Amino acid sequence: MTFVASWLAAAEPGPMLRAFLGSPAADFHEIVFAERISGRDHWYGNFGNYCEDSAIPKRLGFKYEDGVWWAYGEGARLCGLDLRTGKRRVLLEDARGGIRDPQVHYDGRKILFSYRKGGEHAYHLYEINTDGSGLRQLTAGPDDDFEPTYLPDGGIMFCSSRCKRVVPCWRTRVAVLYRCEADGSGVRAISSNGEQENTPWMLPDGRVLYMRWEYVDRNQLAFHHLWTVNPDGTGVMVYFGNENPGGVIIDAKPIPGSGKVVASFSPGHGVAEHMGRIVAIDPSAGPDEAKSVQPIGPEKRLFRDPYPLSTEWFLVADHAGIYLMDARGKTELIHAPAAGSKLGLHEPCPLRPHAREAVIPSRVDVTQATGRLVLEDIYEGRNMAGVRRGEIKKLLVLEQLPKPVNFSGGQEPLTIGGTFLLERVLGTVPVEADGSAAMELPALRSLMFVALDEHDRSVKRMQSFVTLQPGETTSCVGCHDSRTRAPHSRPPAMAVNRPPSRIEPIAGVPDVFDFPRDIQPILDRHCVQCHQPERREGGVELTGDRTPLYSVSYWALVKRGLFADGRNAYGNRPPRSVGSGGSPLLGLMDGSHHGARVSAREQTMVRLWIESGATYPGTYAALGCGMYPVQFPAEVVTRRCGSCHVETVKPYPGMKKLPHFRFGPKPAQPLIGDASEITFIRRMAYYKYGEAGPHQSLCNLSRPDASLLLRAPLARETGGLGLCRGPVFRDTGDPDYRALRDAIVDAAGRLATGRRFDMAGFQPNEHYVREMQRYGVLPKTVAAAQAIDFYATDQAYWRSFWHQPTTKRKGN
């Protein structure tokens, strides 16, 4: 790139800046900021590598190197600007590097920041004296460390991709909270989140405020809001917004003397480089009060990196430069890049000393493998209407498992519109008669709970996760008690009068379920005799035959709504609406449905499969491969099926009109005349020919002639089902019938060659192998003919994150 000087000539302050400089808040005269290439992916996609090489990384990445695309641009400076004179100085410059996230030390003499040296891929933490001398590297390694903040106990908290995982609904690396000592030693994970965390910043009371993105069996686009944590990692708690879907609340910092915080409210699913409307948030009304968000910036103007100088003055930035903003949203540009510069201006902050926040004593004991959690009363919760006291007998403990790779923004092939992540079944803990529970849980694991009744059916599901630090003892507060209600008296919880319960494993079941391996054999024994292509009792097929993405039976269970997995909605669902308590499938296996009665163990298997997300594969090696959509002959489908099932739509601006299958409201009719399928397809909306839409479920790649797409329109007297008006095809010799069949056979051939995770000879794709090698899970050299046990590889990958107790206790 051409490294262009990016500053304006020294200029006289404008009227707003003059007013600020004359105010009590102007107890400094210089700001520091970073200049770098701005990212062009999501707000989190500005570091590290993409895990695959499709058209999307090619479009959003900046360079292809070492076999992958990289999400960062090259060229950066760390600068200072004198607000009184307009004079700018360069503290550090690297024409191929990256510089970001400067923060001034408490003593005002040094600056902490993230720096990626030219020729290297990873950001690391550095310090530099405010005069530009004494550059020193604090952290090292192959992973990215960025967004650091000084801690009052002398340590540093930061975000890091040392967690070695990928965004579950995208292709870029995840970074979560870590901490280290002042010299960069003692790096320790604070979080176990499977998703992104950003912009930690100190609150006056000693807690760390940060953005946490999570979606445990709920919508991936809606929950990226503010949480707090103690500097040692204990006491994780929602701060604001986790019950209100929408927007990314990021770059939050306390407004001096107000009890409020300023933040960027990035619209929708978030904008590149944290761009958003500048808002002030007052948490005093509780974490769920939407009216607590008060806009500061103009409604249609997006900024980034807000820094509160007082209740009246803020620094903000955008593509045009750095601004001073007042409390009414009026702005004045105070520094801009020169014409032609490719570098954006980021993260302005005042160069001045400031007081240390309160120091919260550490409660971490790294010699311990577990933490302890007390739940005072499970019945004192949100959306618990109709749950009787004494009804809940135990808690099922699940663990959310991070992804090493991912290849799309959807769930395929893990689920059909359900969860994005696999979940591990750990076991159960008892709930006392008064609703209390006390448990000892593994530290630094993302755990969630399902409340079970006396029949082990789900009553209520936790659609978030909790992480305990080693040695931490904490209680459930915030989900089961309102923080806007005065404490109410109750007898001491029964569970605290005994030692905490250890998790009781469930014997004879896998910890991570795999539908073809664990559930299909149960259907084969008890269901397929009636629900196969030759009989299709009730219009249902439950064979394990493979469709282009899943199996015939998995599609059928989803389309018929036979299990309840939350459907990627907004969470906090009513009792018995998610999990086994809301799943009709179990009721069809108790002997009441034409004598189909599974064994107790089989019922447990099906129940736990549902509770753990009802996924299709039980391995992440299935991602990005084994999917072979049928490429439908568009002209044939339009001509022979179009009067009922096809219309031309314009899915989104900029995309040319294409013929689509439409399954839903009139005049278009469902391809199969089954009401439950109509309901399902209406939710799925429109799908192009060849995409992985519901119409692909009608294609049987194991037995092409058994495909419902062929049999439904074929006359009964020639072996079809005759479900379509007409019928459409009188016999199998119809050229259009043959064209459809040829398309299905073609996909079947591609599947037979490429294979799927549940087929003999399957091997993970190159991206899974490469990333597992980068993570140190697989050896650096894997022979082309060497078989990889991908189930064991996944388990080794997950175990690599488990906390290993040390022999020496260290407080932080």
mmCIF file with all atom_site columns, N, CA and C in Angstrom, residues 101-147:
data_model
loop_
_atom_site.group_PDB
_atom_site.id
_atom_site.type_symbol
_atom_site.label_atom_id
_atom_site.label_alt_id
_atom_site.label_comp_id
_atom_site.label_asym_id
_atom_site.label_entity_id
_atom_site.label_seq_id
_atom_site.pdbx_PDB_ins_code
_atom_site.Cartn_x
_atom_site.Cartn_y
_atom_site.Cartn_z
_atom_site.occupancy
_atom_site.B_iso_or_equiv
_atom_site.pdbx_formal_charge
_atom_site.auth_seq_id
_atom_site.auth_comp_id
_atom_site.auth_asym_id
_atom_site.auth_atom_id
_atom_site.pdbx_PDB_model_num
ATOM 1   N N  . ASP A 1 101 ? -6.321 0.164   20.005 1.00 0.00 ? 101 ASP A N  1
ATOM 2   C CA . ASP A 1 101 ? -6.763 0.068   21.404 1.00 0.00 ? 101 ASP A CA 1
ATOM 3   C C  . ASP A 1 101 ? -5.827 0.735   22.412 1.00 0.00 ? 101 ASP A C  1
ATOM 4   N N  . PRO A 1 102 ? -5.340 1.958   22.181 1.00 0.00 ? 102 PRO A N  1
ATOM 5   C CA . PRO A 1 102 ? -4.480 2.580   23.191 1.00 0.00 ? 102 PRO A CA 1
ATOM 6   C C  . PRO A 1 102 ? -5.244 2.925   24.464 1.00 0.00 ? 102 PRO A C  1
ATOM 7   N N  . GLN A 1 103 ? -4.599 2.723   25.601 1.00 0.00 ? 103 GLN A N  1
ATOM 8   C CA . GLN A 1 103 ? -5.144 3.140   26.892 1.00 0.00 ? 103 GLN A CA 1
ATOM 9   C C  . GLN A 1 103 ? -4.008 3.667   27.752 1.00 0.00 ? 103 GLN A C  1
ATOM 10  N N  . VAL A 1 104 ? -4.249 4.776   28.422 1.00 0.00 ? 104 VAL A N  1
ATOM 11  C CA . VAL A 1 104 ? -3.223 5.441   29.219 1.00 0.00 ? 104 VAL A CA 1
ATOM 12  C C  . VAL A 1 104 ? -3.209 4.861   30.627 1.00 0.00 ? 104 VAL A C  1
ATOM 13  N N  . HIS A 1 105 ? -2.006 4.652   31.169 1.00 0.00 ? 105 HIS A N  1
ATOM 14  C CA . HIS A 1 105 ? -1.851 4.106   32.506 1.00 0.00 ? 105 HIS A CA 1
ATOM 15  C C  . HIS A 1 105 ? -2.346 5.091   33.558 1.00 0.00 ? 105 HIS A C  1
ATOM 16  N N  . TYR A 1 106 ? -2.599 4.549   34.736 1.00 0.00 ? 106 TYR A N  1
ATOM 17  C CA . TYR A 1 106 ? -3.071 5.381   35.840 1.00 0.00 ? 106 TYR A CA 1
ATOM 18  C C  . TYR A 1 106 ? -2.136 6.555   36.107 1.00 0.00 ? 106 TYR A C  1
ATOM 19  N N  . ASP A 1 107 ? -0.810 6.341   35.971 1.00 0.00 ? 107 ASP A N  1
ATOM 20  C CA . ASP A 1 107 ? 0.133  7.422   36.270 1.00 0.00 ? 107 ASP A CA 1
ATOM 21  C C  . ASP A 1 107 ? 0.323  8.393   35.109 1.00 0.00 ? 107 ASP A C  1
ATOM 22  N N  . GLY A 1 108 ? -0.300 8.101   33.954 1.00 0.00 ? 108 GLY A N  1
ATOM 23  C CA . GLY A 1 108 ? -0.212 8.999   32.823 1.00 0.00 ? 108 GLY A CA 1
ATOM 24  C C  . GLY A 1 108 ? 1.126  9.003   32.120 1.00 0.00 ? 108 GLY A C  1
ATOM 25  N N  . ARG A 1 109 ? 1.996  8.045   32.422 1.00 0.00 ? 109 ARG A N  1
ATOM 26  C CA . ARG A 1 109 ? 3.346  8.065   31.864 1.00 0.00 ? 109 ARG A CA 1
ATOM 27  C C  . ARG A 1 109 ? 3.587  7.026   30.773 1.00 0.00 ? 109 ARG A C  1
ATOM 28  N N  . LYS A 1 110 ? 2.678  6.097   30.610 1.00 0.00 ? 110 LYS A N  1
ATOM 29  C CA . LYS A 1 110 ? 2.855  5.056   29.594 1.00 0.00 ? 110 LYS A CA 1
ATOM 30  C C  . LYS A 1 110 ? 1.515  4.701   28.993 1.00 0.00 ? 110 LYS A C  1
ATOM 31  N N  . ILE A 1 111 ? 1.570  4.079   27.831 1.00 0.00 ? 111 ILE A N  1
ATOM 32  C CA . ILE A 1 111 ? 0.370  3.742   27.062 1.00 0.00 ? 111 ILE A CA 1
ATOM 33  C C  . ILE A 1 111 ? 0.395  2.249   26.769 1.00 0.00 ? 111 ILE A C  1
ATOM 34  N N  . LEU A 1 112 ? -0.690 1.587   27.056 1.00 0.00 ? 112 LEU A N  1
ATOM 35  C CA . LEU A 1 112 ? -0.894 0.175   26.742 1.00 0.00 ? 112 LEU A CA 1
ATOM 36  C C  . LEU A 1 112 ? -1.679 0.093   25.436 1.00 0.00 ? 112 LEU A C  1
ATOM 37  N N  . PHE A 1 113 ? -1.280 -0.781  24.531 1.00 0.00 ? 113 PHE A N  1
ATOM 38  C CA . PHE A 1 113 ? -1.977 -0.886  23.250 1.00 0.00 ? 113 PHE A CA 1
ATOM 39  C C  . PHE A 1 113 ? -1.711 -2.246  22.628 1.00 0.00 ? 113 PHE A C  1
ATOM 40  N N  . SER A 1 114 ? -2.392 -2.510  21.509 1.00 0.00 ? 114 SER A N  1
ATOM 41  C CA . SER A 1 114 ? -2.228 -3.756  20.765 1.00 0.00 ? 114 SER A CA 1
ATOM 42  C C  . SER A 1 114 ? -1.458 -3.441  19.489 1.00 0.00 ? 114 SER A C  1
ATOM 43  N N  . TYR A 1 115 ? -0.496 -4.294  19.166 1.00 0.00 ? 115 TYR A N  1
ATOM 44  C CA . TYR A 1 115 ? 0.391  -4.013  18.044 1.00 0.00 ? 115 TYR A CA 1
ATOM 45  C C  . TYR A 1 115 ? 0.673  -5.308  17.298 1.00 0.00 ? 115 TYR A C  1
ATOM 46  N N  . ARG A 1 116 ? 0.419  -5.269  16.012 1.00 0.00 ? 116 ARG A N  1
ATOM 47  C CA . ARG A 1 116 ? 0.799  -6.359  15.126 1.00 0.00 ? 116 ARG A CA 1
ATOM 48  C C  . ARG A 1 116 ? 1.949  -5.871  14.261 1.00 0.00 ? 116 ARG A C  1
ATOM 49  N N  . LYS A 1 117 ? 3.122  -6.398  14.487 1.00 0.00 ? 117 LYS A N  1
ATOM 50  C CA . LYS A 1 117 ? 4.290  -5.971  13.730 1.00 0.00 ? 117 LYS A CA 1
ATOM 51  C C  . LYS A 1 117 ? 4.155  -6.362  12.267 1.00 0.00 ? 117 LYS A C  1
ATOM 52  N N  . GLY A 1 118 ? 4.678  -5.523  11.387 1.00 0.00 ? 118 GLY A N  1
ATOM 53  C CA . GLY A 1 118 ? 4.671  -5.843  9.969  1.00 0.00 ? 118 GLY A CA 1
ATOM 54  C C  . GLY A 1 118 ? 5.358  -7.159  9.697  1.00 0.00 ? 118 GLY A C  1
ATOM 55  N N  . GLY A 1 119 ? 4.731  -7.991  8.868  1.00 0.00 ? 119 GLY A N  1
ATOM 56  C CA . GLY A 1 119 ? 5.277  -9.308  8.587  1.00 0.00 ? 119 GLY A CA 1
ATOM 57  C C  . GLY A 1 119 ? 4.788  -10.388 9.525  1.00 0.00 ? 119 GLY A C  1
ATOM 58  N N  . GLU A 1 120 ? 4.054  -10.004 10.594 1.00 0.00 ? 120 GLU A N  1
ATOM 59  C CA . GLU A 1 120 ? 3.485  -10.968 11.533 1.00 0.00 ? 120 GLU A CA 1
ATOM 60  C C  . GLU A 1 120 ? 1.958  -10.941 11.413 1.00 0.00 ? 120 GLU A C  1
ATOM 61  N N  . HIS A 1 121 ? 1.333  -12.017 11.879 1.00 0.00 ? 121 HIS A N  1
ATOM 62  C CA . HIS A 1 121 ? -0.124 -12.118 11.783 1.00 0.00 ? 121 HIS A CA 1
ATOM 63  C C  . HIS A 1 121 ? -0.847 -11.719 13.058 1.00 0.00 ? 121 HIS A C  1
ATOM 64  N N  . ALA A 1 122 ? -0.228 -11.874 14.214 1.00 0.00 ? 122 ALA A N  1
ATOM 65  C CA . ALA A 1 122 ? -0.937 -11.740 15.481 1.00 0.00 ? 122 ALA A CA 1
ATOM 66  C C  . ALA A 1 122 ? -0.681 -10.395 16.150 1.00 0.00 ? 122 ALA A C  1
ATOM 67  N N  . TYR A 1 123 ? -1.756 -9.845  16.727 1.00 0.00 ? 123 TYR A N  1
ATOM 68  C CA . TYR A 1 123 ? -1.629 -8.699  17.622 1.00 0.00 ? 123 TYR A CA 1
ATOM 69  C C  . TYR A 1 123 ? -1.157 -9.179  18.988 1.00 0.00 ? 123 TYR A C  1
ATOM 70  N N  . HIS A 1 124 ? -0.265 -8.407  19.597 1.00 0.00 ? 124 HIS A N  1
ATOM 71  C CA . HIS A 1 124 ? 0.168  -8.663  20.965 1.00 0.00 ? 124 HIS A CA 1
ATOM 72  C C  . HIS A 1 124 ? 0.067  -7.386  21.780 1.00 0.00 ? 124 HIS A C  1
ATOM 73  N N  . LEU A 1 125 ? 0.145  -7.504  23.090 1.00 0.00 ? 125 LEU A N  1
ATOM 74  C CA . LEU A 1 125 ? 0.082  -6.337  23.968 1.00 0.00 ? 125 LEU A CA 1
ATOM 75  C C  . LEU A 1 125 ? 1.472  -5.720  24.096 1.00 0.00 ? 125 LEU A C  1
ATOM 76  N N  . TYR A 1 126 ? 1.502  -4.403  24.012 1.00 0.00 ? 126 TYR A N  1
ATOM 77  C CA . TYR A 1 126 ? 2.741  -3.631  24.142 1.00 0.00 ? 126 TYR A CA 1
ATOM 78  C C  . TYR A 1 126 ? 2.490  -2.444  25.058 1.00 0.00 ? 126 TYR A C  1
ATOM 79  N N  . GLU A 1 127 ? 3.560  -1.912  25.615 1.00 0.00 ? 127 GLU A N  1
ATOM 80  C CA . GLU A 1 127 ? 3.546  -0.630  26.300 1.00 0.00 ? 127 GLU A CA 1
ATOM 81  C C  . GLU A 1 127 ? 4.603  0.266   25.679 1.00 0.00 ? 127 GLU A C  1
ATOM 82  N N  . ILE A 1 128 ? 4.367  1.566   25.772 1.00 0.00 ? 128 ILE A N  1
ATOM 83  C CA . ILE A 1 128 ? 5.318  2.549   25.296 1.00 0.00 ? 128 ILE A CA 1
ATOM 84  C C  . ILE A 1 128 ? 5.205  3.768   26.199 1.00 0.00 ? 128 ILE A C  1
ATOM 85  N N  . ASN A 1 129 ? 6.305  4.437   26.456 1.00 0.00 ? 129 ASN A N  1
ATOM 86  C CA . ASN A 1 129 ? 6.262  5.663   27.234 1.00 0.00 ? 129 ASN A CA 1
ATOM 87  C C  . ASN A 1 129 ? 5.555  6.745   26.427 1.00 0.00 ? 129 ASN A C  1
ATOM 88  N N  . THR A 1 130 ? 4.985  7.701   27.103 1.00 0.00 ? 130 THR A N  1
ATOM 89  C CA . THR A 1 130 ? 4.197  8.718   26.414 1.00 0.00 ? 130 THR A CA 1
ATOM 90  C C  . THR A 1 130 ? 5.036  9.612   25.512 1.00 0.00 ? 130 THR A C  1
ATOM 91  N N  . ASP A 1 131 ? 6.370  9.586   25.682 1.00 0.00 ? 131 ASP A N  1
ATOM 92  C CA . ASP A 1 131 ? 7.219  10.349  24.777 1.00 0.00 ? 131 ASP A CA 1
ATOM 93  C C  . ASP A 1 131 ? 7.665  9.525   23.570 1.00 0.00 ? 131 ASP A C  1
ATOM 94  N N  . GLY A 1 132 ? 7.178  8.308   23.456 1.00 0.00 ? 132 GLY A N  1
ATOM 95  C CA . GLY A 1 132 ? 7.516  7.451   22.332 1.00 0.00 ? 132 GLY A CA 1
ATOM 96  C C  . GLY A 1 132 ? 8.715  6.564   22.557 1.00 0.00 ? 132 GLY A C  1
ATOM 97  N N  . SER A 1 133 ? 9.313  6.630   23.730 1.00 0.00 ? 133 SER A N  1
ATOM 98  C CA . SER A 1 133 ? 10.472 5.780   24.034 1.00 0.00 ? 133 SER A CA 1
ATOM 99  C C  . SER A 1 133 ? 10.028 4.523   24.775 1.00 0.00 ? 133 SER A C  1
ATOM 100 N N  . GLY A 1 134 ? 10.972 3.575   24.882 1.00 0.00 ? 134 GLY A N  1
ATOM 101 C CA . GLY A 1 134 ? 10.755 2.417   25.742 1.00 0.00 ? 134 GLY A CA 1
ATOM 102 C C  . GLY A 1 134 ? 9.700  1.433   25.273 1.00 0.00 ? 134 GLY A C  1
ATOM 103 N N  . LEU A 1 135 ? 9.580  1.218   23.956 1.00 0.00 ? 135 LEU A N  1
ATOM 104 C CA . LEU A 1 135 ? 8.625  0.231   23.462 1.00 0.00 ? 135 LEU A CA 1
ATOM 105 C C  . LEU A 1 135 ? 8.976  -1.143  24.012 1.00 0.00 ? 135 LEU A C  1
ATOM 106 N N  . ARG A 1 136 ? 8.013  -1.834  24.603 1.00 0.00 ? 136 ARG A N  1
ATOM 107 C CA . ARG A 1 136 ? 8.270  -3.159  25.181 1.00 0.00 ? 136 ARG A CA 1
ATOM 108 C C  . ARG A 1 136 ? 7.071  -4.073  24.924 1.00 0.00 ? 136 ARG A C  1
ATOM 109 N N  . GLN A 1 137 ? 7.371  -5.303  24.533 1.00 0.00 ? 137 GLN A N  1
ATOM 110 C CA . GLN A 1 137 ? 6.349  -6.292  24.252 1.00 0.00 ? 137 GLN A CA 1
ATOM 111 C C  . GLN A 1 137 ? 5.986  -7.032  25.521 1.00 0.00 ? 137 GLN A C  1
ATOM 112 N N  . LEU A 1 138 ? 4.682  -7.195  25.759 1.00 0.00 ? 138 LEU A N  1
ATOM 113 C CA . LEU A 1 138 ? 4.215  -7.863  26.974 1.00 0.00 ? 138 LEU A CA 1
ATOM 114 C C  . LEU A 1 138 ? 3.793  -9.301  26.715 1.00 0.00 ? 138 LEU A C  1
ATOM 115 N N  . THR A 1 139 ? 3.026  -9.554  25.662 1.00 0.00 ? 139 THR A N  1
ATOM 116 C CA . THR A 1 139 ? 2.538  -10.909 25.385 1.00 0.00 ? 139 THR A CA 1
ATOM 117 C C  . THR A 1 139 ? 3.091  -11.379 24.050 1.00 0.00 ? 139 THR A C  1
ATOM 118 N N  . ALA A 1 140 ? 3.044  -12.681 23.833 1.00 0.00 ? 140 ALA A N  1
ATOM 119 C CA . ALA A 1 140 ? 3.586  -13.280 22.602 1.00 0.00 ? 140 ALA A CA 1
ATOM 120 C C  . ALA A 1 140 ? 2.767  -14.517 22.268 1.00 0.00 ? 140 ALA A C  1
ATOM 121 N N  . GLY A 1 141 ? 3.079  -15.120 21.128 1.00 0.00 ? 141 GLY A N  1
ATOM 122 C CA . GLY A 1 141 ? 2.414  -16.347 20.723 1.00 0.00 ? 141 GLY A CA 1
ATOM 123 C C  . GLY A 1 141 ? 1.712  -16.202 19.391 1.00 0.00 ? 141 GLY A C  1
ATOM 124 N N  . PRO A 1 142 ? 1.088  -17.277 18.917 1.00 0.00 ? 142 PRO A N  1
ATOM 125 C CA . PRO A 1 142 ? 0.460  -17.264 17.590 1.00 0.00 ? 142 PRO A CA 1
ATOM 126 C C  . PRO A 1 142 ? -0.928 -16.647 17.555 1.00 0.00 ? 142 PRO A C  1
ATOM 127 N N  . ASP A 1 143 ? -1.490 -16.335 18.718 1.00 0.00 ? 143 ASP A N  1
ATOM 128 C CA . ASP A 1 143 ? -2.864 -15.845 18.776 1.00 0.00 ? 143 ASP A CA 1
ATOM 129 C C  . ASP A 1 143 ? -2.895 -14.343 19.029 1.00 0.00 ? 143 ASP A C  1
ATOM 130 N N  . ASP A 1 144 ? -4.063 -13.746 18.783 1.00 0.00 ? 144 ASP A N  1
ATOM 131 C CA . ASP A 1 144 ? -4.226 -12.302 18.897 1.00 0.00 ? 144 ASP A CA 1
ATOM 132 C C  . ASP A 1 144 ? -4.620 -11.888 20.303 1.00 0.00 ? 144 ASP A C  1
ATOM 133 N N  . ASP A 1 145 ? -3.948 -10.861 20.828 1.00 0.00 ? 145 ASP A N  1
ATOM 134 C CA . ASP A 1 145 ? -4.295 -10.225 22.091 1.00 0.00 ? 145 ASP A CA 1
ATOM 135 C C  . ASP A 1 145 ? -4.603 -8.759  21.789 1.00 0.00 ? 145 ASP A C  1
ATOM 136 N N  . PHE A 1 146 ? -5.754 -8.274  22.205 1.00 0.00 ? 146 PHE A N  1
ATOM 137 C CA . PHE A 1 146 ? -6.118 -6.897  21.868 1.00 0.00 ? 146 PHE A CA 1
ATOM 138 C C  . PHE A 1 146 ? -7.148 -6.380  22.859 1.00 0.00 ? 146 PHE A C  1
ATOM 139 N N  . GLU A 1 147 ? -7.547 -5.106  22.690 1.00 0.00 ? 147 GLU A N  1
ATOM 140 C CA . GLU A 1 147 ? -8.485 -4.408  23.559 1.00 0.00 ? 147 GLU A CA 1
ATOM 141 C C  . GLU A 1 147 ? -8.113 -4.562  25.036 1.00 0.00 ? 147 GLU A C  1
#
